[in-house]
Amino acid sequence: MPLFRITTKTTKYSNGIRIEPGMTVDVVTNTFSNLVITNGGQLVVDAFMRVYGIDIKRAGALSTVYLDVQRIG
């Protein structure tokens, strides 16, 4: 099962949610494709909610413009 590390690239403040560069979550999944575009990015949204308590989708940062996705395992 692949392990992906998703890291924020830039600062963004939108809808009362602040995202700082370097915020990182790890996601284990059964798919090998980019998690930001797979299934509407729900695994990424859930991971940021679990770790930081923020809704990255509501902040408008669920995009490869703001997120760096690396497969590490």
N, CA, C and O atoms as a printed pandas DataFrame, in Angstrom:
     atom_number atom_name residue_name chain_id  residue_number  x_coord  y_coord  z_coord
0              1         N          MET        A               1    0.841   -1.176    0.000
1              2        CA          MET        A               1    0.000    0.000    0.000
2              3         C          MET        A               1    0.887    1.241    0.000
3              4         O          MET        A               1    1.755    1.381    0.861
4              5         N          PRO        A               2    0.679    2.126   -0.944
5              6        CA          PRO        A               2    1.506    3.334   -1.043
6              7         C          PRO        A               2    1.276    4.311    0.114
7              8         O          PRO        A               2    0.167    4.440    0.631
8              9         N          LEU        A               3    2.338    4.984    0.495
9             10        CA          LEU        A               3    2.285    6.031    1.509
10            11         C          LEU        A               3    2.617    7.348    0.824
11            12         O          LEU        A               3    3.640    7.461    0.148
12            13         N          PHE        A               4    1.760    8.334    0.996
13            14        CA          PHE        A               4    1.953    9.648    0.405
14            15         C          PHE        A               4    2.154   10.677    1.510
15            16         O          PHE        A               4    1.508   10.611    2.556
16            17         N          ARG        A               5    3.053   11.629    1.270
17            18        CA          ARG        A               5    3.254   12.767    2.171
18            19         C          ARG        A               5    2.779   14.016    1.440
19            20         O          ARG        A               5    3.275   14.345    0.362
20            21         N          ILE        A               6    1.820   14.702    2.035
21            22        CA          ILE        A               6    1.260   15.924    1.446
22            23         C          ILE        A               6    1.705   17.092    2.320
23            24         O          ILE        A               6    1.481   17.095    3.531
24            25         N          THR        A               7    2.341   18.088    1.689
25            26        CA          THR        A               7    2.891   19.236    2.395
26            27         C          THR        A               7    2.384   20.520    1.752
27            28         O          THR        A               7    2.333   20.633    0.528
28            29         N          THR        A               8    2.009   21.488    2.585
29            30        CA          THR        A               8    1.570   22.779    2.059
30            31         C          THR        A               8    2.782   23.579    1.600
31            32         O          THR        A               8    3.846   23.534    2.218
32            33         N          LYS        A               9    2.601   24.314    0.498
33            34        CA          LYS        A               9    3.705   25.066   -0.104
34            35         C          LYS        A               9    3.752   26.515    0.346
35            36         O          LYS        A               9    4.835   27.055    0.569
36            37         N          THR        A              10    2.590   27.161    0.485
37            38        CA          THR        A              10    2.547   28.595    0.747
38            39         C          THR        A              10    1.550   28.923    1.851
39            40         O          THR        A              10    0.753   28.082    2.266
40            41         N          THR        A              11    1.616   30.152    2.310
41            42        CA          THR        A              11    0.639   30.648    3.271
42            43         C          THR        A              11   -0.640   31.005    2.526
43            44         O          THR        A              11   -0.603   31.576    1.436
44            45         N          LYS        A              12   -1.765   30.661    3.128
45            46        CA          LYS        A              12   -3.062   31.011    2.553
46            47         C          LYS        A              12   -4.020   31.258    3.705
47            48         O          LYS        A              12   -4.069   30.487    4.663
48            49         N          TYR        A              13   -4.780   32.340    3.603
49            50        CA          TYR        A              13   -5.810   32.646    4.589
50            51         C          TYR        A              13   -7.112   32.876    3.845
51            52         O          TYR        A              13   -7.240   33.826    3.073
52            53         N          SER        A              14   -8.075   31.999    4.082
53            54        CA          SER        A              14   -9.351   32.086    3.385
54            55         C          SER        A              14  -10.437   31.464    4.240
55            56         O          SER        A              14  -10.217   30.439    4.885
56            57         N          ASN        A              15  -11.610   32.082    4.247
57            58        CA          ASN        A              15  -12.770   31.579    5.005
58            59         C          ASN        A              15  -12.441   31.331    6.473
59            60         O          ASN        A              15  -12.963   30.390    7.071
60            61         N          GLY        A              16  -11.592   32.153    7.054
61            62        CA          GLY        A              16  -11.236   32.029    8.462
62            63         C          GLY        A              16  -10.261   30.907    8.760
63            64         O          GLY        A              16  -10.044   30.570    9.924
64            65         N          ILE        A              17   -9.671   30.323    7.727
65            66        CA          ILE        A              17   -8.734   29.214    7.897
66            67         C          ILE        A              17   -7.359   29.667    7.424
67            68         O          ILE        A              17   -7.210   30.166    6.309
68            69         N          ARG        A              18   -6.358   29.489    8.279
69            70        CA          ARG        A              18   -4.991   29.880    7.924
70            71         C          ARG        A              18   -4.151   28.634    7.697
71            72         O          ARG        A              18   -4.117   27.727    8.529
72            73         N          ILE        A              19   -3.478   28.608    6.564
73            74        CA          ILE        A              19   -2.592   27.508    6.209
74            75         C          ILE        A              19   -1.182   28.065    6.097
75            76         O          ILE        A              19   -0.950   29.067    5.420
76            77         N          GLU        A              20   -0.250   27.413    6.763
77            78        CA          GLU        A              20    1.145   27.834    6.764
78            79         C          GLU        A              20    1.981   26.860    5.936
79            80         O          GLU        A              20    1.635   25.682    5.853
80            81         N          PRO        A              21    3.066   27.318    5.327
81            82        CA          PRO        A              21    3.940   26.409    4.588
82            83         C          PRO        A              21    4.568   25.379    5.527
83            84         O          PRO        A              21    4.951   25.698    6.653
84            85         N          GLY        A              22    4.667   24.145    5.045
85            86        CA          GLY        A              22    5.302   23.092    5.821
86            87         C          GLY        A              22    4.349   22.219    6.612
87            88         O          GLY        A              22    4.783   21.247    7.232
88            89         N          MET        A              23    3.064   22.535    6.609
89            90        CA          MET        A              23    2.097   21.657    7.281
90            91         C          MET        A              23    2.067   20.341    6.505
91            92         O          MET        A              23    1.860   20.339    5.292
92            93         N          THR        A              24    2.271   19.228    7.199
93            94        CA          THR        A              24    2.451   17.944    6.537
94            95         C          THR        A              24    1.539   16.879    7.131
95            96         O          THR        A              24    1.360   16.793    8.346
96            97         N          VAL        A              25    0.967   16.072    6.243
97            98        CA          VAL        A              25    0.205   14.890    6.659
98            99         C          VAL        A              25    0.665   13.707    5.825
99           100         O          VAL        A              25    1.114   13.870    4.691
100          101         N          ASP        A              26    0.550   12.511    6.398
101          102        CA          ASP        A              26    0.860   11.277    5.688
102          103         C          ASP        A              26   -0.432   10.497    5.499
103          104         O          ASP        A              26   -1.249   10.395    6.415
104          105         N          VAL        A              27   -0.609    9.946    4.295
105          106        CA          VAL        A              27   -1.827    9.206    3.963
106          107         C          VAL        A              27   -1.444    7.879    3.338
107          108         O          VAL        A              27   -0.654    7.829    2.396
108          109         N          VAL        A              28   -2.011    6.801    3.868
109          110        CA          VAL        A              28   -1.844    5.468    3.300
110          111         C          VAL        A              28   -3.106    5.155    2.506
111          112         O          VAL        A              28   -4.217    5.381    2.985
112          113         N          THR        A              29   -2.934    4.634    1.293
113          114        CA          THR        A              29   -4.077    4.375    0.425
114          115         C          THR        A              29   -3.824    3.161   -0.454
115          116         O          THR        A              29   -2.712    2.635   -0.500
116          117         N          ASN        A              30   -4.853    2.726   -1.142
117          118        CA          ASN        A              30   -4.725    1.610   -2.072
118          119         C          ASN        A              30   -4.435    2.068   -3.492
119          120         O          ASN        A              30   -4.143    1.244   -4.359
120          121         N          THR        A              31   -4.509    3.351   -3.740
121          122        CA          THR        A              31   -4.321    3.879   -5.090
122          123         C          THR        A              31   -2.911    4.427   -5.282
123          124         O          THR        A              31   -2.254    4.834   -4.324
124          125         N          PHE        A              32   -2.463    4.431   -6.522
125          126        CA          PHE        A              32   -1.136    4.953   -6.842
126          127         C          PHE        A              32   -1.204    6.347   -7.484
127          128         O          PHE        A              32   -0.165    6.937   -7.780
128          129         N          SER        A              33   -2.404    6.873   -7.701
129          130        CA          SER        A              33   -2.549    8.164   -8.367
130          131         C          SER        A              33   -2.538    9.310   -7.351
131          132         O          SER        A              33   -2.596    9.089   -6.141
132          133         N          ASN        A              34   -2.462   10.511   -7.862
133          134        CA          ASN        A              34   -2.390   11.718   -7.047
134          135         C          ASN        A              34   -3.619   11.834   -6.147
135          136         O          ASN        A              34   -4.747   11.863   -6.640
136          137         N          LEU        A              35   -3.411   11.898   -4.852
137          138        CA          LEU        A              35   -4.517   11.921   -3.898
138          139         C          LEU        A              35   -5.322   13.200   -3.914
139          140         O          LEU        A              35   -6.473   13.204   -3.476
140          141         N          VAL        A              36   -4.750   14.286   -4.408
141          142        CA          VAL        A              36   -5.462   15.559   -4.442
142          143         C          VAL        A              36   -6.605   15.509   -5.453
143          144         O          VAL        A              36   -7.636   16.153   -5.257
144          145         N          ILE        A              37   -6.428   14.749   -6.531
145          146        CA          ILE        A              37   -7.472   14.688   -7.549
146          147         C          ILE        A              37   -8.295   13.406   -7.485
147          148         O          ILE        A              37   -9.355   13.334   -8.106
148          149         N          THR        A              38   -7.841   12.401   -6.758
149          150        CA          THR        A              38   -8.560   11.136   -6.643
150          151         C          THR        A              38   -9.688   11.260   -5.623
151          152         O          THR        A              38   -9.461   11.692   -4.493
152          153         N          ASN        A              39  -10.889   10.886   -6.016
153          154        CA          ASN        A              39  -12.057   10.888   -5.130
154          155         C          ASN        A              39  -12.305   12.259   -4.511
155          156         O          ASN        A              39  -12.710   12.361   -3.353
156          157         N          GLY        A              40  -12.063   13.300   -5.277
157          158        CA          GLY        A              40  -12.287   14.656   -4.783
158          159         C          GLY        A              40  -11.346   15.081   -3.678
159          160         O          GLY        A              40  -11.608   16.066   -2.988
160          161         N          GLY        A              41  -10.251   14.356   -3.497
161          162        CA          GLY        A              41   -9.268   14.705   -2.475
162          163         C          GLY        A              41   -9.730   14.419   -1.056
163          164         O          GLY        A              41   -9.171   14.961   -0.102
164          165         N          GLN        A              42  -10.739   13.576   -0.904
165          166        CA          GLN        A              42  -11.326   13.348    0.414
166          167         C          GLN        A              42  -10.330   12.789    1.432
167          168         O          GLN        A              42  -10.400   13.143    2.609
168          169         N          LEU        A              43   -9.414   11.932    1.009
169          170        CA          LEU        A              43   -8.410   11.406    1.944
170          171         C          LEU        A              43   -7.501   12.515    2.466
171          172         O          LEU        A              43   -7.102   12.500    3.631
172          173         N          VAL        A              44   -7.178   13.467    1.609
173          174        CA          VAL        A              44   -6.339   14.602    2.016
174          175         C          VAL        A              44   -7.119   15.507    2.968
175          176         O          VAL        A              44   -6.588   15.950    3.985
176          177         N          VAL        A              45   -8.372   15.777    2.635
177          178        CA          VAL        A              45   -9.224   16.599    3.501
178          179         C          VAL        A              45   -9.336   15.962    4.881
179          180         O          VAL        A              45   -9.193   16.646    5.894
180          181         N          ASP        A              46   -9.590   14.660    4.924
181          182        CA          ASP        A              46   -9.720   13.950    6.196
182          183         C          ASP        A              46   -8.429   13.984    7.003
183          184         O          ASP        A              46   -8.465   14.134    8.224
184          185         N          ALA        A              47   -7.284   13.846    6.329
185          186        CA          ALA        A              47   -5.996   13.849    7.019
186          187         C          ALA        A              47   -5.700   15.209    7.642
187          188         O          ALA        A              47   -5.243   15.270    8.783
188          189         N          PHE        A              48   -5.948   16.297    6.925
189          190        CA          PHE        A              48   -5.714   17.628    7.486
190          191         C          PHE        A              48   -6.688   17.924    8.625
191          192         O          PHE        A              48   -6.328   18.599    9.589
192          193         N          MET        A              49   -7.913   17.426    8.518
193          194        CA          MET        A              49   -8.882   17.605    9.599
194          195         C          MET        A              49   -8.431   16.835   10.845
195          196         O          MET        A              49   -8.537   17.336   11.965
196          197         N          ARG        A              50   -7.934   15.631   10.642
197          198        CA          ARG        A              50   -7.497   14.791   11.759
198          199         C          ARG        A              50   -6.266   15.372   12.463
199          200         O          ARG        A              50   -6.210   15.399   13.692
200          201         N          VAL        A              51   -5.293   15.830   11.697
201          202        CA          VAL        A              51   -4.026   16.287   12.274
202          203         C          VAL        A              51   -4.090   17.736   12.763
203          204         O          VAL        A              51   -3.630   18.039   13.864
204          205         N          TYR        A              52   -4.660   18.635   11.945
205          206        CA          TYR        A              52   -4.637   20.065   12.262
206          207         C          TYR        A              52   -5.998   20.648   12.623
207          208         O          TYR        A              52   -6.074   21.771   13.122
208          209         N          GLY        A              53   -7.062   19.908   12.380
209          210        CA          GLY        A              53   -8.395   20.418   12.681
210          211         C          GLY        A              53   -8.862   21.488   11.719
211          212         O          GLY        A              53   -9.698   22.320   12.073
212          213         N          ILE        A              54   -8.323   21.477   10.486
213          214        CA          ILE        A              54   -8.730   22.468    9.485
214          215         C          ILE        A              54   -9.321   21.762    8.264
215          216         O          ILE        A              54   -8.951   20.636    7.932
216          217         N          ASP        A              55  -10.240   22.452    7.615
217          218        CA          ASP        A              55  -10.848   21.939    6.388
218          219         C          ASP        A              55  -10.129   22.577    5.202
219          220         O          ASP        A              55  -10.443   23.699    4.804
220          221         N          ILE        A              56   -9.178   21.862    4.651
221          222        CA          ILE        A              56   -8.344   22.403    3.575
222          223         C          ILE        A              56   -9.155   22.669    2.303
223          224         O          ILE        A              56   -8.796   23.533    1.503
224          225         N          LYS        A              57  -10.228   21.936    2.124
225          226        CA          LYS        A              57  -11.086   22.155    0.958
226          227         C          LYS        A              57  -11.852   23.464    1.107
227          228         O          LYS        A              57  -11.954   24.231    0.150
228          229         N          ARG        A              58  -12.383   23.724    2.279
229          230        CA          ARG        A              58  -13.110   24.969    2.536
230          231         C          ARG        A              58  -12.184   26.176    2.421
231          232         O          ARG        A              58  -12.619   27.268    2.052
232          233         N          ALA        A              59  -10.912   25.974    2.736
233          234        CA          ALA        A              59   -9.927   27.055    2.628
234          235         C          ALA        A              59   -9.535   27.316    1.175
235          236         O          ALA        A              59   -8.857   28.301    0.883
236          237         N          GLY        A              60   -9.960   26.441    0.266
237          238        CA          GLY        A              60   -9.628   26.623   -1.148
238          239         C          GLY        A              60   -8.211   26.218   -1.487
239          240         O          GLY        A              60   -7.653   26.680   -2.482
240          241         N          ALA        A              61   -7.620   25.358   -0.670
241          242        CA          ALA        A              61   -6.226   24.965   -0.877
242          243         C          ALA        A              61   -6.081   23.507   -1.303
243          244         O          ALA        A              61   -4.980   22.960   -1.251
244          245         N          LEU        A              62   -7.158   22.878   -1.718
245          246        CA          LEU        A              62   -7.096   21.490   -2.165
246          247         C          LEU        A              62   -6.727   21.477   -3.643
247          248         O          LEU        A              62   -7.559   21.208   -4.510
248          249         N          SER        A              63   -5.458   21.775   -3.906
249          250        CA          SER        A              63   -4.951   21.897   -5.264
250          251         C          SER        A              63   -3.444   21.693   -5.238
251          252         O          SER        A              63   -2.791   21.955   -4.228
252          253         N          THR        A              64   -2.901   21.229   -6.343
253          254        CA          THR        A              64   -1.452   21.058   -6.420
254          255         C          THR        A              64   -0.728   22.401   -6.463
255          256         O          THR        A              64    0.499   22.440   -6.365
256          257         N          VAL        A              65   -1.463   23.493   -6.608
257          258        CA          VAL        A              65   -0.856   24.824   -6.513
258          259         C          VAL        A              65   -0.401   25.064   -5.080
259          260         O          VAL        A              65    0.647   25.669   -4.856
260          261         N          TYR        A              66   -1.178   24.595   -4.110
261          262        CA          TYR        A              66   -0.887   24.808   -2.698
262          263         C          TYR        A              66   -0.293   23.591   -2.004
263          264         O          TYR        A              66    0.286   23.717   -0.925
264          265         N          LEU        A              67   -0.430   22.410   -2.610
265          266        CA          LEU        A              67    0.008   21.179   -1.960
266          267         C          LEU        A              67    1.048   20.451   -2.793
267          268         O          LEU        A              67    0.927   20.349   -4.014
268          269         N          ASP        A              68    2.064   19.949   -2.122
269          270        CA          ASP        A              68    3.089   19.118   -2.753
270          271         C          ASP        A              68    2.812   17.676   -2.334
271          272         O          ASP        A              68    2.778   17.370   -1.142
272          273         N          VAL        A              69    2.615   16.794   -3.308
273          274        CA          VAL        A              69    2.303   15.392   -3.029
274          275         C          VAL        A              69    3.494   14.543   -3.443
275          276         O          VAL        A              69    3.919   14.564   -4.598
276          277         N          GLN        A              70    4.026   13.796   -2.480
277          278        CA          GLN        A              70    5.166   12.909   -2.735
278          279         C          GLN        A              70    4.818   11.496   -2.299
279          280         O          GLN        A              70    4.283   11.288   -1.210
280          281         N          ARG        A              71    5.121   10.532   -3.145
281          282        CA          ARG        A              71    4.957    9.133   -2.765
282          283         C          ARG        A              71    6.248    8.705   -2.078
283          284         O          ARG        A              71    7.321    8.760   -2.678
284          285         N          ILE        A              72    6.147    8.282   -0.830
285          286        CA          ILE        A              72    7.345    7.941   -0.069
286          287         C          ILE        A              72    7.423    6.463    0.277
287          288         O          ILE        A              72    8.420    6.014    0.843
288          289         N          GLY        A              73    6.412    5.720   -0.048
289          290        CA          GLY        A              73    6.457    4.296    0.274
290          291         C          GLY        A              73    5.550    3.486   -0.583
291          292         O          GLY        A              73    5.480    2.267   -0.427
